[in-house]
Amino acid sequence: MAEPDPMELLADAFDGEPSPFGPRGLLVLRARPSRAFARDALVCEQGSKPLHAALDAEGREVHAELPADLAEFPAAAVCLTRARAENRANLARAWAKTAEGGRLFVSGAKTDGIESLQKALRKEGLEVEAAPRRHGRVLSLVRQGEAPALFAQWLEEAAAAPRVHGLGRDFVTAAGVFSWDKVDPGSALLAEALPPLKGAVADLGAGWGFLSARILESADVASLDLVEAEHAALACAQANLSDPRARFHWADVRAMPLPRASHETVVANPPFHDGREVSLALGTAFLEAAARLLKPSGRLWLVANRTLPYEKVLERAFVEWSEVGGDGAYKLLCAARPRPPAARGRQAR
Ligand SMILES: C[S@@+](CC[C@H](N)C(=O)[O-])C[C@H]1O[C@@H](n2cnc3c(N)ncnc32)[C@H](O)[C@@H]1O
């Protein structure tokens, strides 16, 4: 059973009313595309590039980060993600952006922790209405008086930029970004295995910059392109890497901003979730993007969960590939000699 989309749950809660609070009346944090709302009904915040681009294509006002100078809204909504600390901080931010007497909504699947959020709000003495839906619910409350003390605590927790230790130094991370509280074990394995690199290198799905920091240890690396879809993660990477060789791209690898056949090496720990769903397609797109980005003599270094069948994709996209290490949970793969696009098609048949 597919999980409910928080944006569709939210639309349901308004019984199909396309503009429930008038033009620009509803602020939505972590907004997602939806045909249910009128084009000008929403002001959206979304830091994920693919979702941001989809909202933009719907003609919506969408910000990667809400500008500080926006006036208060008659109503605000939070679409939950899997990241508890981010959800809590977004709820506190939504309260702060709602006018006195306005309405606040929280929309999410049970698996996003909507029930525990409801409990926490009620424990704080807030009157919360809940509209249960299949596998999810929408909470609604009136924004009245001072912000609950709990909200200040949630904001502080999210703002206290977490620090992760790795490669003999500290990195800043942020609530909601991948592996915010520790170095990912797969990335740690790949970091240990990487040989000295040179020339133009790209880190696809660079996150807060752990693998990039490792890559920049090679003195012969001339430039490093970090491609990352999450705005907050890329901002952490920028804070973590002051090396002038690093170039930061807030981008979806499926809409690659870098030229073909331009890089000596690509390094990646591809995601295996596309938004809320487990997806092999997104990881496959990473490998195909790497093949396009590499020079004919270029090489891809990859770490993946052992269960993911990326070998078939490598076979299609590269002339040579091999497993070069790993452990029970992860495999390290190295691929060379990217096939030209036409040959990739023939290989697939
Ligand atoms: C498995 S994590 C690896 C992060 C980082 N390289 C590390 O080792 O800690 C995959 C990263 O890919 C990013 N990502 C997901 N979808 C993406 C896309 N379509 N384009 C670019 N990056 C994406 C995620 O935000 C996440 O930071």
Coordinates of C-alpha atoms and ligand atoms in Angstrom, one line a residue:
M1 CA 0.0 0.0 0.0
A2 CA 1.5 3.3 -1.1
E3 CA 1.9 5.9 1.7
P4 CA -0.4 8.9 1.6
D5 CA 1.1 12.1 0.2
P6 CA 0.8 14.8 2.9
M7 CA -0.1 17.4 0.3
E8 CA -3.1 15.3 -0.9
L9 CA -4.1 14.7 2.7
L10 CA -4.1 18.4 3.2
A11 CA -6.1 19.1 0.0
D12 CA -8.6 16.4 1.3
A13 CA -9.0 18.3 4.6
F14 CA -10.2 21.4 2.6
D15 CA -12.8 19.2 0.8
G16 CA -11.5 20.2 -2.6
E17 CA -11.6 24.0 -2.0
P18 CA -8.8 25.2 -4.3
S19 CA -8.1 28.4 -2.5
P20 CA -9.1 27.9 1.2
F21 CA -7.5 31.1 2.5
G22 CA -7.5 33.3 -0.7
P23 CA -4.6 34.3 -2.9
R24 CA -1.2 33.7 -1.1
G25 CA -3.3 32.8 2.0
L26 CA -1.7 29.4 2.9
L27 CA 2.0 29.0 3.6
V28 CA 3.1 25.4 3.1
L29 CA 6.5 24.1 4.4
R30 CA 7.9 21.1 2.6
A31 CA 5.2 21.6 0.0
R32 CA 4.7 19.1 -2.8
P33 CA 3.1 19.4 -6.2
S34 CA -0.7 19.1 -6.2
R35 CA -3.4 19.9 -8.7
A36 CA -5.9 20.3 -5.9
F37 CA -4.9 23.9 -5.1
A38 CA -5.3 27.0 -7.2
R39 CA -2.0 28.3 -8.6
D40 CA -1.9 31.5 -6.5
A41 CA -3.4 29.9 -3.3
L42 CA -0.1 28.9 -1.8
V43 CA 3.3 30.2 -0.9
C44 CA 5.6 27.2 -0.8
E45 CA 8.9 26.3 0.8
Q46 CA 10.7 23.2 -0.6
G47 CA 14.5 22.6 -0.4
S48 CA 14.5 19.4 -2.5
K49 CA 15.4 20.5 -6.1
P50 CA 13.2 17.9 -7.9
L51 CA 10.1 18.9 -5.9
H52 CA 11.1 22.6 -6.0
A53 CA 11.2 22.3 -9.8
A54 CA 7.9 20.5 -10.0
L55 CA 6.2 23.3 -7.9
D56 CA 7.8 25.8 -10.1
A57 CA 6.5 24.0 -13.2
E58 CA 3.0 24.3 -11.6
G59 CA 3.5 28.1 -11.5
R60 CA 3.7 28.3 -7.7
E61 CA 5.6 30.8 -5.6
V62 CA 8.3 28.5 -4.2
H63 CA 11.3 29.2 -2.0
A64 CA 14.2 26.9 -1.2
E65 CA 14.3 28.8 2.2
L66 CA 11.6 31.2 3.2
P67 CA 12.8 34.8 3.0
A68 CA 12.8 36.4 6.5
D69 CA 10.9 39.4 5.4
L70 CA 7.6 37.7 4.3
A71 CA 4.6 39.0 6.2
E72 CA 2.5 36.7 8.4
F73 CA -0.1 34.4 6.7
P74 CA -3.7 33.7 7.5
A75 CA -2.8 30.0 7.6
A76 CA 0.2 27.8 7.5
A77 CA 0.7 24.1 6.9
V78 CA 3.6 21.6 7.4
C79 CA 3.9 18.6 5.3
L80 CA 5.8 16.0 7.3
T81 CA 8.9 14.3 6.1
R82 CA 10.7 11.3 7.7
A83 CA 13.0 13.7 9.7
R84 CA 11.5 14.3 13.2
A85 CA 13.8 17.2 14.2
E86 CA 13.0 19.0 10.9
N87 CA 9.3 18.4 11.3
R88 CA 9.2 19.8 14.8
A89 CA 11.2 22.9 13.8
N90 CA 9.0 23.4 10.8
L91 CA 5.9 23.4 13.1
A92 CA 7.5 26.0 15.3
R93 CA 8.4 28.1 12.2
A94 CA 4.9 27.8 10.8
W95 CA 3.4 29.0 14.1
A96 CA 5.7 32.1 13.9
K97 CA 4.6 32.8 10.4
T98 CA 0.9 32.6 11.1
A99 CA -1.1 35.7 12.0
E100 CA -2.7 35.8 15.5
G101 CA -6.0 33.9 15.3
G102 CA -5.0 32.1 12.1
R103 CA -5.0 28.3 11.5
L104 CA -2.1 25.9 11.6
F105 CA -2.2 22.5 9.9
V106 CA 0.1 19.5 10.1
S107 CA -0.3 16.8 7.5
G108 CA 1.5 13.4 7.4
A109 CA 1.5 9.7 7.3
K110 CA 1.5 7.6 10.4
T111 CA 5.0 6.5 9.5
D112 CA 6.0 10.2 9.6
G113 CA 5.2 10.3 13.3
I114 CA 2.0 12.4 13.0
E115 CA 0.4 10.6 16.0
S116 CA 3.3 11.3 18.4
L117 CA 3.3 15.0 17.2
Q118 CA -0.4 15.2 18.0
K119 CA 0.3 13.7 21.5
A120 CA 3.1 16.2 22.1
L121 CA 0.9 19.2 21.1
R122 CA -2.0 18.0 23.3
K123 CA 0.4 17.5 26.2
E124 CA 1.4 21.1 25.8
G125 CA -2.3 22.1 26.4
L126 CA -3.0 23.0 22.8
E127 CA -6.5 22.2 21.4
V128 CA -5.8 20.0 18.4
E129 CA -8.4 18.8 16.0
A130 CA -7.5 15.7 14.1
A131 CA -9.0 14.5 10.8
P132 CA -7.9 10.9 10.4
R133 CA -7.4 9.6 6.9
R134 CA -6.2 6.2 5.6
H135 CA -2.7 5.7 7.0
G136 CA -2.4 9.4 7.9
R137 CA -4.1 12.5 9.3
V138 CA -4.3 16.2 9.3
L139 CA -4.0 18.1 12.5
S140 CA -5.4 21.6 12.9
L141 CA -5.0 24.2 15.7
V142 CA -5.6 27.9 16.1
R143 CA -2.5 30.1 16.5
Q144 CA -3.3 32.1 19.6
G145 CA -1.2 33.9 22.1
E146 CA 2.5 33.2 22.9
A147 CA 4.2 30.3 21.2
P148 CA 4.3 27.2 23.4
A149 CA 7.6 26.7 25.3
L150 CA 8.0 23.4 23.5
F151 CA 8.3 25.2 20.2
A152 CA 11.2 27.3 21.4
Q153 CA 12.9 24.1 22.5
W154 CA 12.3 22.4 19.1
L155 CA 13.7 25.4 17.3
E156 CA 16.8 25.5 19.5
E157 CA 17.3 21.7 19.0
A158 CA 17.2 22.1 15.2
A159 CA 19.3 25.3 15.2
A160 CA 22.1 23.8 17.4
A161 CA 23.9 22.6 14.2
P162 CA 24.8 19.0 14.9
R163 CA 28.4 18.1 14.5
V164 CA 29.8 14.9 13.1
H165 CA 33.4 13.8 13.6
G166 CA 35.2 12.1 10.7
L167 CA 38.5 12.3 8.8
G168 CA 40.1 13.8 11.9
R169 CA 37.8 16.9 12.0
D170 CA 34.3 18.1 12.7
F171 CA 31.6 18.7 10.1
V172 CA 28.4 20.6 10.6
T173 CA 25.1 19.0 9.5
A174 CA 21.5 19.9 9.9
A175 CA 18.2 18.5 11.0
G176 CA 16.7 16.4 8.1
V177 CA 19.7 15.9 6.0
F178 CA 21.0 12.4 5.2
S179 CA 23.2 10.9 7.9
W180 CA 22.9 14.1 10.1
D181 CA 24.3 12.5 13.2
K182 CA 27.1 10.2 12.0
V183 CA 29.2 9.4 9.0
D184 CA 27.3 6.9 6.9
P185 CA 29.1 3.5 7.2
G186 CA 29.0 3.0 3.4
S187 CA 30.6 6.3 2.8
A188 CA 33.2 5.6 5.5
L189 CA 34.2 2.4 3.6
L190 CA 34.4 4.2 0.3
A191 CA 36.5 7.0 1.8
E192 CA 39.0 4.4 3.1
A193 CA 39.2 2.8 -0.3
L194 CA 39.6 5.8 -2.5
P195 CA 43.0 6.1 -4.2
P196 CA 44.7 9.5 -4.7
L197 CA 42.7 11.3 -7.4
K198 CA 43.5 13.9 -10.0
G199 CA 41.9 16.3 -12.5
A200 CA 38.2 17.2 -12.5
V201 CA 36.2 15.2 -10.0
A202 CA 32.4 15.1 -9.2
D203 CA 30.6 14.0 -6.1
L204 CA 27.0 13.1 -7.0
G205 CA 24.6 13.3 -4.1
A206 CA 27.3 15.1 -2.0
G207 CA 25.2 15.6 1.1
W208 CA 27.0 17.6 3.8
G209 CA 30.3 17.0 2.1
F210 CA 32.0 14.0 3.8
L211 CA 33.2 12.2 0.6
S212 CA 34.0 15.6 -0.9
A213 CA 36.3 16.4 2.0
R214 CA 38.1 13.0 1.4
I215 CA 38.4 13.8 -2.3
L216 CA 39.9 17.2 -1.6
E217 CA 42.7 15.5 0.4
S218 CA 44.2 14.6 -3.1
A219 CA 46.5 17.5 -4.0
D220 CA 46.2 16.7 -7.7
V221 CA 42.4 17.2 -7.8
A222 CA 42.0 20.3 -9.9
S223 CA 38.3 20.9 -9.3
L224 CA 35.5 19.2 -7.4
D225 CA 31.8 19.6 -8.4
L226 CA 29.4 18.8 -5.6
V227 CA 25.9 18.0 -7.0
E228 CA 23.3 17.8 -4.3
A229 CA 19.5 18.0 -4.4
E230 CA 18.8 19.1 -0.8
H231 CA 19.4 22.8 -0.3
A232 CA 20.1 22.4 3.4
A233 CA 22.6 19.6 2.9
L234 CA 24.5 21.7 0.2
A235 CA 24.6 24.7 2.6
C236 CA 26.3 22.4 5.2
A237 CA 28.8 21.2 2.6
Q238 CA 29.5 24.9 1.8
A239 CA 30.1 25.6 5.4
N240 CA 32.3 22.5 5.7
L241 CA 34.5 23.0 2.7
S242 CA 36.4 26.2 2.2
D243 CA 38.7 24.7 -0.5
P244 CA 38.6 27.0 -3.6
R245 CA 38.6 23.9 -5.8
A246 CA 35.1 23.0 -4.6
R247 CA 32.0 24.1 -6.7
F248 CA 28.6 23.7 -5.4
H249 CA 25.5 22.8 -7.5
W250 CA 22.0 22.7 -6.0
A251 CA 20.7 20.3 -8.7
D252 CA 19.0 17.0 -9.5
V253 CA 21.5 14.6 -11.1
R254 CA 18.7 13.8 -13.6
A255 CA 18.9 17.3 -14.9
M256 CA 22.7 17.5 -14.7
P257 CA 24.1 21.0 -14.9
L258 CA 27.6 19.8 -15.8
P259 CA 28.9 19.1 -19.4
R260 CA 29.2 15.6 -20.8
A261 CA 32.6 13.8 -20.9
S262 CA 34.2 16.5 -18.7
H263 CA 35.4 14.6 -15.6
E264 CA 38.3 12.2 -14.7
T265 CA 36.5 10.7 -11.7
V266 CA 33.0 10.5 -10.3
V267 CA 32.4 9.4 -6.7
A268 CA 28.9 8.5 -5.4
N269 CA 26.9 7.0 -2.6
P270 CA 23.6 7.1 -4.5
P271 CA 20.3 7.4 -2.6
F272 CA 18.0 4.5 -2.6
H273 CA 14.9 6.5 -1.7
D274 CA 13.2 8.9 -4.1
G275 CA 11.4 11.2 -1.7
R276 CA 9.2 8.9 0.3
E277 CA 9.5 5.8 -1.8
V278 CA 12.3 3.2 -2.0
S279 CA 13.6 3.5 -5.6
L280 CA 16.2 1.7 -7.7
A281 CA 15.4 4.1 -10.5
L282 CA 17.0 7.1 -8.8
G283 CA 20.3 5.1 -8.1
T284 CA 20.2 3.9 -11.7
A285 CA 19.9 7.5 -12.8
F286 CA 23.0 8.4 -10.7
L287 CA 25.1 5.7 -12.5
E288 CA 23.9 6.8 -15.9
A289 CA 24.6 10.4 -15.1
A290 CA 28.1 9.4 -14.0
A291 CA 28.7 7.5 -17.3
R292 CA 27.7 10.7 -19.2
L293 CA 29.9 12.9 -17.1
L294 CA 33.0 10.9 -17.4
K295 CA 35.7 11.3 -20.0
P296 CA 36.3 8.0 -22.0
S297 CA 39.3 7.3 -19.7
G298 CA 37.3 8.2 -16.6
R299 CA 36.4 6.1 -13.6
L300 CA 33.4 5.8 -11.3
W301 CA 33.8 4.9 -7.6
L302 CA 30.6 3.8 -6.0
V303 CA 29.3 2.4 -2.7
A304 CA 25.9 0.7 -2.4
N305 CA 23.9 -1.5 -0.1
R306 CA 24.9 -5.1 -1.0
T307 CA 21.3 -5.9 -1.9
L308 CA 21.0 -3.3 -4.7
P309 CA 21.5 -4.9 -8.1
Y310 CA 23.5 -2.0 -9.7
E311 CA 25.8 -4.5 -11.6
K312 CA 23.3 -4.7 -14.4
V313 CA 23.3 -0.9 -14.8
L314 CA 27.1 -0.8 -14.7
E315 CA 27.2 -3.6 -17.4
R316 CA 25.0 -1.4 -19.6
A317 CA 26.8 1.9 -19.0
F318 CA 30.5 0.8 -18.8
V319 CA 32.8 -1.5 -20.6
E320 CA 34.7 -2.5 -17.4
W321 CA 33.5 -2.7 -13.8
S322 CA 34.4 -4.8 -10.7
E323 CA 33.7 -5.1 -7.0
V324 CA 36.7 -3.8 -5.2
G325 CA 35.7 -4.2 -1.6
G326 CA 33.0 -3.8 1.0
D327 CA 31.6 -5.8 3.9
G328 CA 28.4 -7.8 4.7
A329 CA 26.2 -4.7 4.3
Y330 CA 27.9 -2.6 1.5
K331 CA 29.8 -3.2 -1.7
L332 CA 32.3 -1.0 -3.3
L333 CA 32.2 -0.9 -7.1
C334 CA 34.6 0.7 -9.6
A335 CA 33.7 1.2 -13.2
A336 CA 35.8 2.4 -16.2
R337 CA 35.4 3.2 -19.9
P338 CA 31.9 4.6 -20.1
R339 CA 30.0 3.4 -23.1
P340 CA 28.8 6.0 -25.6
P341 CA 25.0 6.5 -25.3
A342 CA 24.2 4.6 -28.5
A343 CA 26.3 1.6 -27.4
R344 CA 24.5 1.7 -24.0
G345 CA 21.2 1.2 -25.8
R346 CA 22.6 -1.9 -27.8
Q347 CA 23.9 -3.4 -24.5
A348 CA 20.5 -3.2 -23.0
R349 CA 18.8 -5.3 -25.8
Ligands
LIG1 C1 23.2 8.2 0.4 S1 23.3 9.9 0.5 C2 25.0 10.3 0.4 C3 25.4 11.6 1.0 C4 26.9 11.9 1.1 N1 27.6 11.7 -0.2 C5 27.5 11.1 2.2 O1 28.3 10.2 1.8 O2 27.2 11.3 3.3 C6 22.6 10.4 -1.1 C7 22.5 11.9 -1.3 O3 21.9 12.2 -2.5 C8 21.1 13.3 -2.4 N2 20.1 13.2 -3.5 C9 18.9 12.5 -3.5 N3 18.3 12.6 -4.7 C10 19.1 13.4 -5.5 C11 19.0 13.9 -6.8 N4 18.0 13.6 -7.6 N5 20.0 14.6 -7.3 C12 21.1 15.0 -6.5 N6 21.2 14.5 -5.2 C13 20.2 13.8 -4.7 C14 20.5 13.2 -1.1 O4 19.9 14.4 -0.6 C15 21.7 12.7 -0.2 O5 22.4 13.7 0.3

